[in-house]
Amino acid sequence: MQLLGNLFLLRLAVSVILVMHSVPGIFNNGINEFGRFYLNEIGFAPLGVPIAWTIKLSHIVCAFCLLLNRYTKLASIITILILILGIIMVHFKEGWYVVGAGRNGVEFNFLLIFVLLTIIFPNGLRKNDS
C-alpha cells in the first residue's frame, strides 16, 4: 500500500514532532513567555507574543497538512523557513549539538530541514526522466 510508504512515515514523524513542540506551550504559558521574554527582548516588541503564537499555530497546521498529505510542499516550506530562522536567532550561538557535547544547538533543526526537503523532493534533486 503506497499511502503507508516511507514518506508517510516521515510525514507522521515530523507531524508528531511539530505538535509536541507546540501544544505544551499552549497549556504551560510557554508560547507567551517565548514571545514576551525572548522575541520582545530582541526587538520584536510589541509583536513578540503574536509572532510566537503564529509560529506555534503554523506548526500545528503544518503538522495536520503533512499528516493528511495535503499542501505538503507549502507546509514543508513554511516549516523550513521557521526552522532556519530558529537556527539563526536561537540555536546557532549554542553550537551544533542539542545534547551531549552541547545544549540547544542546530543539529535537530538541521535534521528536520532535510527530512522536510525529502518530503518536498521524494525523488531527490534529479531531473525528470520524462
N, C-alpha and C. Protein backbone atom coordinates (compact mmCIF):
# COMPACT_ATOMS: atom_id res chain seq x y z
N MET A 1 0.84 -1.18 0.00
CA MET A 1 0.00 0.00 0.00
C MET A 1 0.89 1.25 0.00
N GLN A 2 0.84 2.00 -1.07
CA GLN A 2 1.72 3.15 -1.27
C GLN A 2 1.50 4.25 -0.24
N LEU A 3 0.25 4.46 0.18
CA LEU A 3 -0.06 5.52 1.13
C LEU A 3 0.73 5.38 2.42
N LEU A 4 0.99 4.17 2.82
CA LEU A 4 1.70 3.94 4.08
C LEU A 4 3.19 3.67 3.84
N GLY A 5 3.75 4.27 2.81
CA GLY A 5 5.15 4.09 2.49
C GLY A 5 6.06 4.96 3.34
N ASN A 6 7.29 5.05 2.90
CA ASN A 6 8.32 5.78 3.65
C ASN A 6 7.97 7.25 3.86
N LEU A 7 7.42 7.90 2.84
CA LEU A 7 7.07 9.31 3.01
C LEU A 7 5.98 9.49 4.05
N PHE A 8 5.03 8.56 4.11
CA PHE A 8 4.03 8.65 5.16
C PHE A 8 4.69 8.58 6.53
N LEU A 9 5.65 7.69 6.68
CA LEU A 9 6.33 7.55 7.97
C LEU A 9 7.09 8.83 8.33
N LEU A 10 7.73 9.45 7.35
CA LEU A 10 8.42 10.72 7.60
C LEU A 10 7.42 11.83 7.93
N ARG A 11 6.33 11.89 7.19
CA ARG A 11 5.31 12.90 7.47
C ARG A 11 4.72 12.70 8.86
N LEU A 12 4.48 11.46 9.23
CA LEU A 12 3.95 11.16 10.56
C LEU A 12 4.93 11.60 11.64
N ALA A 13 6.20 11.25 11.46
CA ALA A 13 7.21 11.61 12.46
C ALA A 13 7.33 13.12 12.62
N VAL A 14 7.38 13.85 11.50
CA VAL A 14 7.51 15.30 11.59
C VAL A 14 6.24 15.90 12.20
N SER A 15 5.08 15.35 11.86
CA SER A 15 3.83 15.84 12.45
C SER A 15 3.83 15.71 13.96
N VAL A 16 4.24 14.56 14.45
CA VAL A 16 4.31 14.34 15.89
C VAL A 16 5.27 15.33 16.53
N ILE A 17 6.43 15.52 15.92
CA ILE A 17 7.42 16.45 16.46
C ILE A 17 6.86 17.87 16.51
N LEU A 18 6.23 18.32 15.42
CA LEU A 18 5.70 19.68 15.38
C LEU A 18 4.60 19.89 16.41
N VAL A 19 3.70 18.91 16.54
CA VAL A 19 2.61 19.05 17.51
C VAL A 19 3.18 19.05 18.94
N MET A 20 4.09 18.13 19.21
CA MET A 20 4.65 18.04 20.56
C MET A 20 5.55 19.23 20.89
N HIS A 21 6.05 19.90 19.87
CA HIS A 21 6.86 21.10 20.11
C HIS A 21 5.97 22.31 20.36
N SER A 22 4.70 22.21 19.99
CA SER A 22 3.81 23.37 20.06
C SER A 22 2.74 23.28 21.14
N VAL A 23 2.06 22.16 21.23
CA VAL A 23 0.90 22.05 22.11
C VAL A 23 1.22 22.28 23.58
N PRO A 24 2.30 21.73 24.13
CA PRO A 24 2.55 22.00 25.56
C PRO A 24 2.66 23.49 25.88
N GLY A 25 3.24 24.27 24.97
CA GLY A 25 3.37 25.70 25.20
C GLY A 25 2.05 26.43 25.28
N ILE A 26 1.01 25.84 24.69
CA ILE A 26 -0.32 26.44 24.78
C ILE A 26 -0.83 26.36 26.22
N PHE A 27 -0.50 25.25 26.89
CA PHE A 27 -1.06 24.99 28.22
C PHE A 27 -0.14 25.40 29.37
N ASN A 28 1.16 25.55 29.10
CA ASN A 28 2.07 25.91 30.20
C ASN A 28 2.61 27.33 30.09
N ASN A 29 1.98 28.14 29.23
CA ASN A 29 2.34 29.54 29.04
C ASN A 29 3.67 29.72 28.31
N GLY A 30 4.21 28.64 27.77
CA GLY A 30 5.49 28.71 27.08
C GLY A 30 5.50 29.60 25.86
N ILE A 31 4.39 29.60 25.11
CA ILE A 31 4.33 30.44 23.91
C ILE A 31 4.36 31.91 24.30
N ASN A 32 3.57 32.28 25.29
CA ASN A 32 3.56 33.68 25.75
C ASN A 32 4.92 34.09 26.30
N GLU A 33 5.55 33.20 27.06
CA GLU A 33 6.87 33.52 27.62
C GLU A 33 7.91 33.68 26.52
N PHE A 34 7.88 32.80 25.52
CA PHE A 34 8.80 32.93 24.39
C PHE A 34 8.60 34.27 23.70
N GLY A 35 7.35 34.66 23.51
CA GLY A 35 7.07 35.95 22.87
C GLY A 35 7.50 37.13 23.71
N ARG A 36 7.16 37.07 25.00
CA ARG A 36 7.45 38.20 25.91
C ARG A 36 8.93 38.29 26.25
N PHE A 37 9.48 37.16 26.69
CA PHE A 37 10.83 37.21 27.26
C PHE A 37 11.95 36.95 26.27
N TYR A 38 11.62 36.50 25.07
CA TYR A 38 12.66 36.35 24.07
C TYR A 38 12.41 37.28 22.88
N LEU A 39 11.31 37.07 22.16
CA LEU A 39 11.08 37.86 20.95
C LEU A 39 10.96 39.35 21.23
N ASN A 40 10.21 39.72 22.25
CA ASN A 40 10.11 41.15 22.58
C ASN A 40 11.48 41.72 22.95
N GLU A 41 12.26 40.96 23.69
CA GLU A 41 13.56 41.44 24.17
C GLU A 41 14.59 41.61 23.05
N ILE A 42 14.44 40.86 21.95
CA ILE A 42 15.41 41.00 20.86
C ILE A 42 14.93 41.96 19.78
N GLY A 43 13.84 42.69 20.06
CA GLY A 43 13.44 43.75 19.15
C GLY A 43 12.10 43.59 18.45
N PHE A 44 11.34 42.58 18.78
CA PHE A 44 10.06 42.39 18.11
C PHE A 44 8.89 42.99 18.89
N ALA A 45 9.17 43.67 20.00
CA ALA A 45 8.10 44.28 20.80
C ALA A 45 7.38 45.32 19.96
N PRO A 46 6.11 45.41 20.07
CA PRO A 46 5.18 44.68 20.94
C PRO A 46 4.59 43.43 20.29
N LEU A 47 5.21 42.94 19.22
CA LEU A 47 4.63 41.84 18.45
C LEU A 47 5.16 40.46 18.83
N GLY A 48 5.97 40.38 19.86
CA GLY A 48 6.58 39.10 20.22
C GLY A 48 5.59 37.99 20.48
N VAL A 49 4.56 38.26 21.27
CA VAL A 49 3.58 37.23 21.61
C VAL A 49 2.78 36.82 20.38
N PRO A 50 2.25 37.75 19.58
CA PRO A 50 1.55 37.31 18.37
C PRO A 50 2.44 36.52 17.40
N ILE A 51 3.70 36.91 17.29
CA ILE A 51 4.62 36.17 16.42
C ILE A 51 4.82 34.76 16.96
N ALA A 52 5.01 34.64 18.26
CA ALA A 52 5.19 33.32 18.87
C ALA A 52 3.98 32.43 18.63
N TRP A 53 2.79 32.99 18.79
CA TRP A 53 1.56 32.22 18.53
C TRP A 53 1.45 31.84 17.06
N THR A 54 1.83 32.73 16.17
CA THR A 54 1.79 32.44 14.73
C THR A 54 2.72 31.28 14.41
N ILE A 55 3.91 31.30 14.98
CA ILE A 55 4.87 30.22 14.75
C ILE A 55 4.29 28.89 15.23
N LYS A 56 3.80 28.86 16.46
CA LYS A 56 3.32 27.61 17.03
C LYS A 56 2.06 27.11 16.35
N LEU A 57 1.16 28.02 16.02
CA LEU A 57 -0.05 27.59 15.31
C LEU A 57 0.28 27.10 13.90
N SER A 58 1.29 27.72 13.27
CA SER A 58 1.71 27.24 11.95
C SER A 58 2.27 25.83 12.06
N HIS A 59 2.98 25.53 13.14
CA HIS A 59 3.48 24.17 13.35
C HIS A 59 2.33 23.17 13.41
N ILE A 60 1.27 23.54 14.12
CA ILE A 60 0.13 22.63 14.26
C ILE A 60 -0.59 22.45 12.93
N VAL A 61 -0.83 23.55 12.22
CA VAL A 61 -1.49 23.46 10.91
C VAL A 61 -0.62 22.66 9.94
N CYS A 62 0.67 22.94 9.91
CA CYS A 62 1.57 22.21 9.02
C CYS A 62 1.62 20.73 9.38
N ALA A 63 1.57 20.41 10.66
CA ALA A 63 1.56 19.01 11.08
C ALA A 63 0.35 18.29 10.51
N PHE A 64 -0.82 18.91 10.59
CA PHE A 64 -2.02 18.28 10.04
C PHE A 64 -1.96 18.19 8.52
N CYS A 65 -1.41 19.19 7.87
CA CYS A 65 -1.24 19.12 6.41
C CYS A 65 -0.35 17.94 6.03
N LEU A 66 0.76 17.78 6.74
CA LEU A 66 1.67 16.67 6.47
C LEU A 66 1.00 15.33 6.75
N LEU A 67 0.31 15.25 7.85
CA LEU A 67 -0.35 14.01 8.23
C LEU A 67 -1.43 13.61 7.22
N LEU A 68 -2.18 14.59 6.74
CA LEU A 68 -3.26 14.32 5.80
C LEU A 68 -2.81 14.33 4.34
N ASN A 69 -1.52 14.58 4.13
CA ASN A 69 -0.93 14.61 2.78
C ASN A 69 -1.60 15.67 1.91
N ARG A 70 -1.84 16.83 2.49
CA ARG A 70 -2.44 17.96 1.78
C ARG A 70 -1.52 19.17 1.94
N TYR A 71 -1.27 19.86 0.85
CA TYR A 71 -0.42 21.06 0.88
C TYR A 71 0.93 20.77 1.52
N THR A 72 1.47 19.60 1.27
CA THR A 72 2.70 19.19 1.95
C THR A 72 3.90 20.06 1.56
N LYS A 73 3.97 20.47 0.31
CA LYS A 73 5.11 21.30 -0.09
C LYS A 73 5.05 22.67 0.59
N LEU A 74 3.88 23.28 0.58
CA LEU A 74 3.73 24.58 1.23
C LEU A 74 4.00 24.46 2.73
N ALA A 75 3.42 23.44 3.36
CA ALA A 75 3.63 23.22 4.80
C ALA A 75 5.11 23.00 5.10
N SER A 76 5.77 22.24 4.25
CA SER A 76 7.21 21.97 4.45
C SER A 76 8.04 23.23 4.29
N ILE A 77 7.73 24.02 3.28
CA ILE A 77 8.48 25.26 3.04
C ILE A 77 8.31 26.23 4.22
N ILE A 78 7.08 26.39 4.68
CA ILE A 78 6.84 27.28 5.83
C ILE A 78 7.62 26.80 7.04
N THR A 79 7.56 25.50 7.29
CA THR A 79 8.27 24.96 8.45
C THR A 79 9.78 25.09 8.30
N ILE A 80 10.29 24.85 7.10
CA ILE A 80 11.73 25.02 6.86
C ILE A 80 12.15 26.46 7.13
N LEU A 81 11.37 27.42 6.67
CA LEU A 81 11.71 28.83 6.92
C LEU A 81 11.75 29.13 8.41
N ILE A 82 10.78 28.61 9.15
CA ILE A 82 10.77 28.82 10.60
C ILE A 82 11.98 28.15 11.25
N LEU A 83 12.32 26.95 10.80
CA LEU A 83 13.48 26.25 11.35
C LEU A 83 14.78 26.99 11.06
N ILE A 84 14.89 27.54 9.86
CA ILE A 84 16.09 28.31 9.52
C ILE A 84 16.18 29.56 10.39
N LEU A 85 15.06 30.26 10.57
CA LEU A 85 15.07 31.42 11.46
C LEU A 85 15.41 31.00 12.89
N GLY A 86 14.92 29.83 13.31
CA GLY A 86 15.26 29.33 14.64
C GLY A 86 16.76 29.09 14.78
N ILE A 87 17.36 28.55 13.72
CA ILE A 87 18.81 28.35 13.74
C ILE A 87 19.52 29.68 13.87
N ILE A 88 19.14 30.64 13.04
CA ILE A 88 19.80 31.94 13.02
C ILE A 88 19.63 32.67 14.36
N MET A 89 18.41 32.68 14.87
CA MET A 89 18.10 33.51 16.04
C MET A 89 18.39 32.84 17.38
N VAL A 90 18.26 31.51 17.45
CA VAL A 90 18.34 30.84 18.74
C VAL A 90 19.48 29.82 18.81
N HIS A 91 19.54 28.92 17.86
CA HIS A 91 20.36 27.73 18.01
C HIS A 91 21.82 27.88 17.58
N PHE A 92 22.09 28.73 16.59
CA PHE A 92 23.45 28.82 16.05
C PHE A 92 24.47 29.19 17.12
N LYS A 93 24.13 30.13 17.97
CA LYS A 93 25.06 30.57 19.01
C LYS A 93 25.36 29.48 20.03
N GLU A 94 24.50 28.45 20.07
CA GLU A 94 24.69 27.33 21.00
C GLU A 94 25.55 26.22 20.41
N GLY A 95 25.90 26.34 19.14
CA GLY A 95 26.74 25.32 18.50
C GLY A 95 25.91 24.26 17.79
N TRP A 96 26.55 23.12 17.55
CA TRP A 96 25.93 22.05 16.76
C TRP A 96 25.01 21.17 17.59
N TYR A 97 25.44 20.77 18.75
CA TYR A 97 24.77 19.71 19.50
C TYR A 97 23.54 20.18 20.27
N VAL A 98 22.51 19.32 20.24
CA VAL A 98 21.31 19.58 21.03
C VAL A 98 21.55 19.12 22.46
N VAL A 99 22.15 17.96 22.61
CA VAL A 99 22.52 17.41 23.92
C VAL A 99 23.90 16.76 23.80
N GLY A 100 24.44 16.35 24.91
CA GLY A 100 25.75 15.69 24.89
C GLY A 100 26.86 16.71 24.98
N ALA A 101 27.52 16.93 23.85
CA ALA A 101 28.66 17.85 23.83
C ALA A 101 28.22 19.31 23.86
N GLY A 102 26.93 19.56 23.85
CA GLY A 102 26.42 20.93 23.89
C GLY A 102 24.97 20.91 24.32
N ARG A 103 24.31 22.04 24.13
CA ARG A 103 22.90 22.14 24.51
C ARG A 103 22.20 23.13 23.59
N ASN A 104 21.04 22.73 23.04
CA ASN A 104 20.18 23.61 22.25
C ASN A 104 20.82 24.07 20.94
N GLY A 105 21.68 23.23 20.37
CA GLY A 105 22.35 23.57 19.12
C GLY A 105 21.47 23.35 17.90
N VAL A 106 22.08 23.37 16.73
CA VAL A 106 21.35 23.36 15.46
C VAL A 106 21.04 21.97 14.92
N GLU A 107 21.62 20.91 15.47
CA GLU A 107 21.54 19.61 14.81
C GLU A 107 20.12 19.11 14.59
N PHE A 108 19.21 19.33 15.51
CA PHE A 108 17.84 18.84 15.37
C PHE A 108 17.12 19.60 14.25
N ASN A 109 17.25 20.92 14.22
CA ASN A 109 16.66 21.71 13.14
C ASN A 109 17.23 21.31 11.80
N PHE A 110 18.53 21.08 11.75
CA PHE A 110 19.20 20.65 10.53
C PHE A 110 18.58 19.35 10.01
N LEU A 111 18.40 18.39 10.89
CA LEU A 111 17.81 17.11 10.50
C LEU A 111 16.38 17.31 10.01
N LEU A 112 15.57 18.08 10.74
CA LEU A 112 14.18 18.32 10.32
C LEU A 112 14.11 19.01 8.96
N ILE A 113 15.00 19.94 8.71
CA ILE A 113 15.02 20.62 7.41
C ILE A 113 15.23 19.60 6.29
N PHE A 114 16.17 18.68 6.47
CA PHE A 114 16.45 17.71 5.42
C PHE A 114 15.37 16.64 5.30
N VAL A 115 14.70 16.32 6.39
CA VAL A 115 13.54 15.43 6.30
C VAL A 115 12.43 16.13 5.50
N LEU A 116 12.18 17.39 5.78
CA LEU A 116 11.16 18.14 5.04
C LEU A 116 11.55 18.31 3.57
N LEU A 117 12.82 18.49 3.29
CA LEU A 117 13.27 18.55 1.88
C LEU A 117 13.03 17.21 1.19
N THR A 118 13.20 16.12 1.91
CA THR A 118 12.91 14.80 1.36
C THR A 118 11.42 14.66 1.05
N ILE A 119 10.57 15.23 1.88
CA ILE A 119 9.13 15.20 1.62
C ILE A 119 8.80 16.05 0.40
N ILE A 120 9.45 17.19 0.25
CA ILE A 120 9.22 18.06 -0.91
C ILE A 120 9.74 17.40 -2.18
N PHE A 121 10.92 16.80 -2.10
CA PHE A 121 11.57 16.18 -3.27
C PHE A 121 11.76 14.68 -3.04
N PRO A 122 10.68 13.91 -3.10
CA PRO A 122 10.78 12.48 -2.77
C PRO A 122 11.70 11.69 -3.72
N ASN A 123 11.93 12.22 -4.93
CA ASN A 123 12.82 11.54 -5.87
C ASN A 123 14.20 12.20 -5.93
N GLY A 124 14.50 13.01 -4.95
CA GLY A 124 15.77 13.70 -4.93
C GLY A 124 15.75 14.92 -5.83
N LEU A 125 16.92 15.44 -6.11
CA LEU A 125 17.03 16.66 -6.90
C LEU A 125 17.41 16.39 -8.35
N ARG A 126 17.16 15.18 -8.82
CA ARG A 126 17.49 14.84 -10.20
C ARG A 126 16.43 15.36 -11.15
N LYS A 127 16.83 15.47 -12.41
CA LYS A 127 15.89 15.90 -13.44
C LYS A 127 14.85 14.83 -13.68
N ASN A 128 13.67 15.27 -14.14
CA ASN A 128 12.63 14.32 -14.54
C ASN A 128 13.11 13.49 -15.71
N ASP A 129 12.78 12.22 -15.70
CA ASP A 129 13.18 11.33 -16.78
C ASP A 129 12.15 11.27 -17.89
N SER A 130 11.15 12.15 -17.86
CA SER A 130 10.08 12.08 -18.87
C SER A 130 10.44 12.73 -20.16
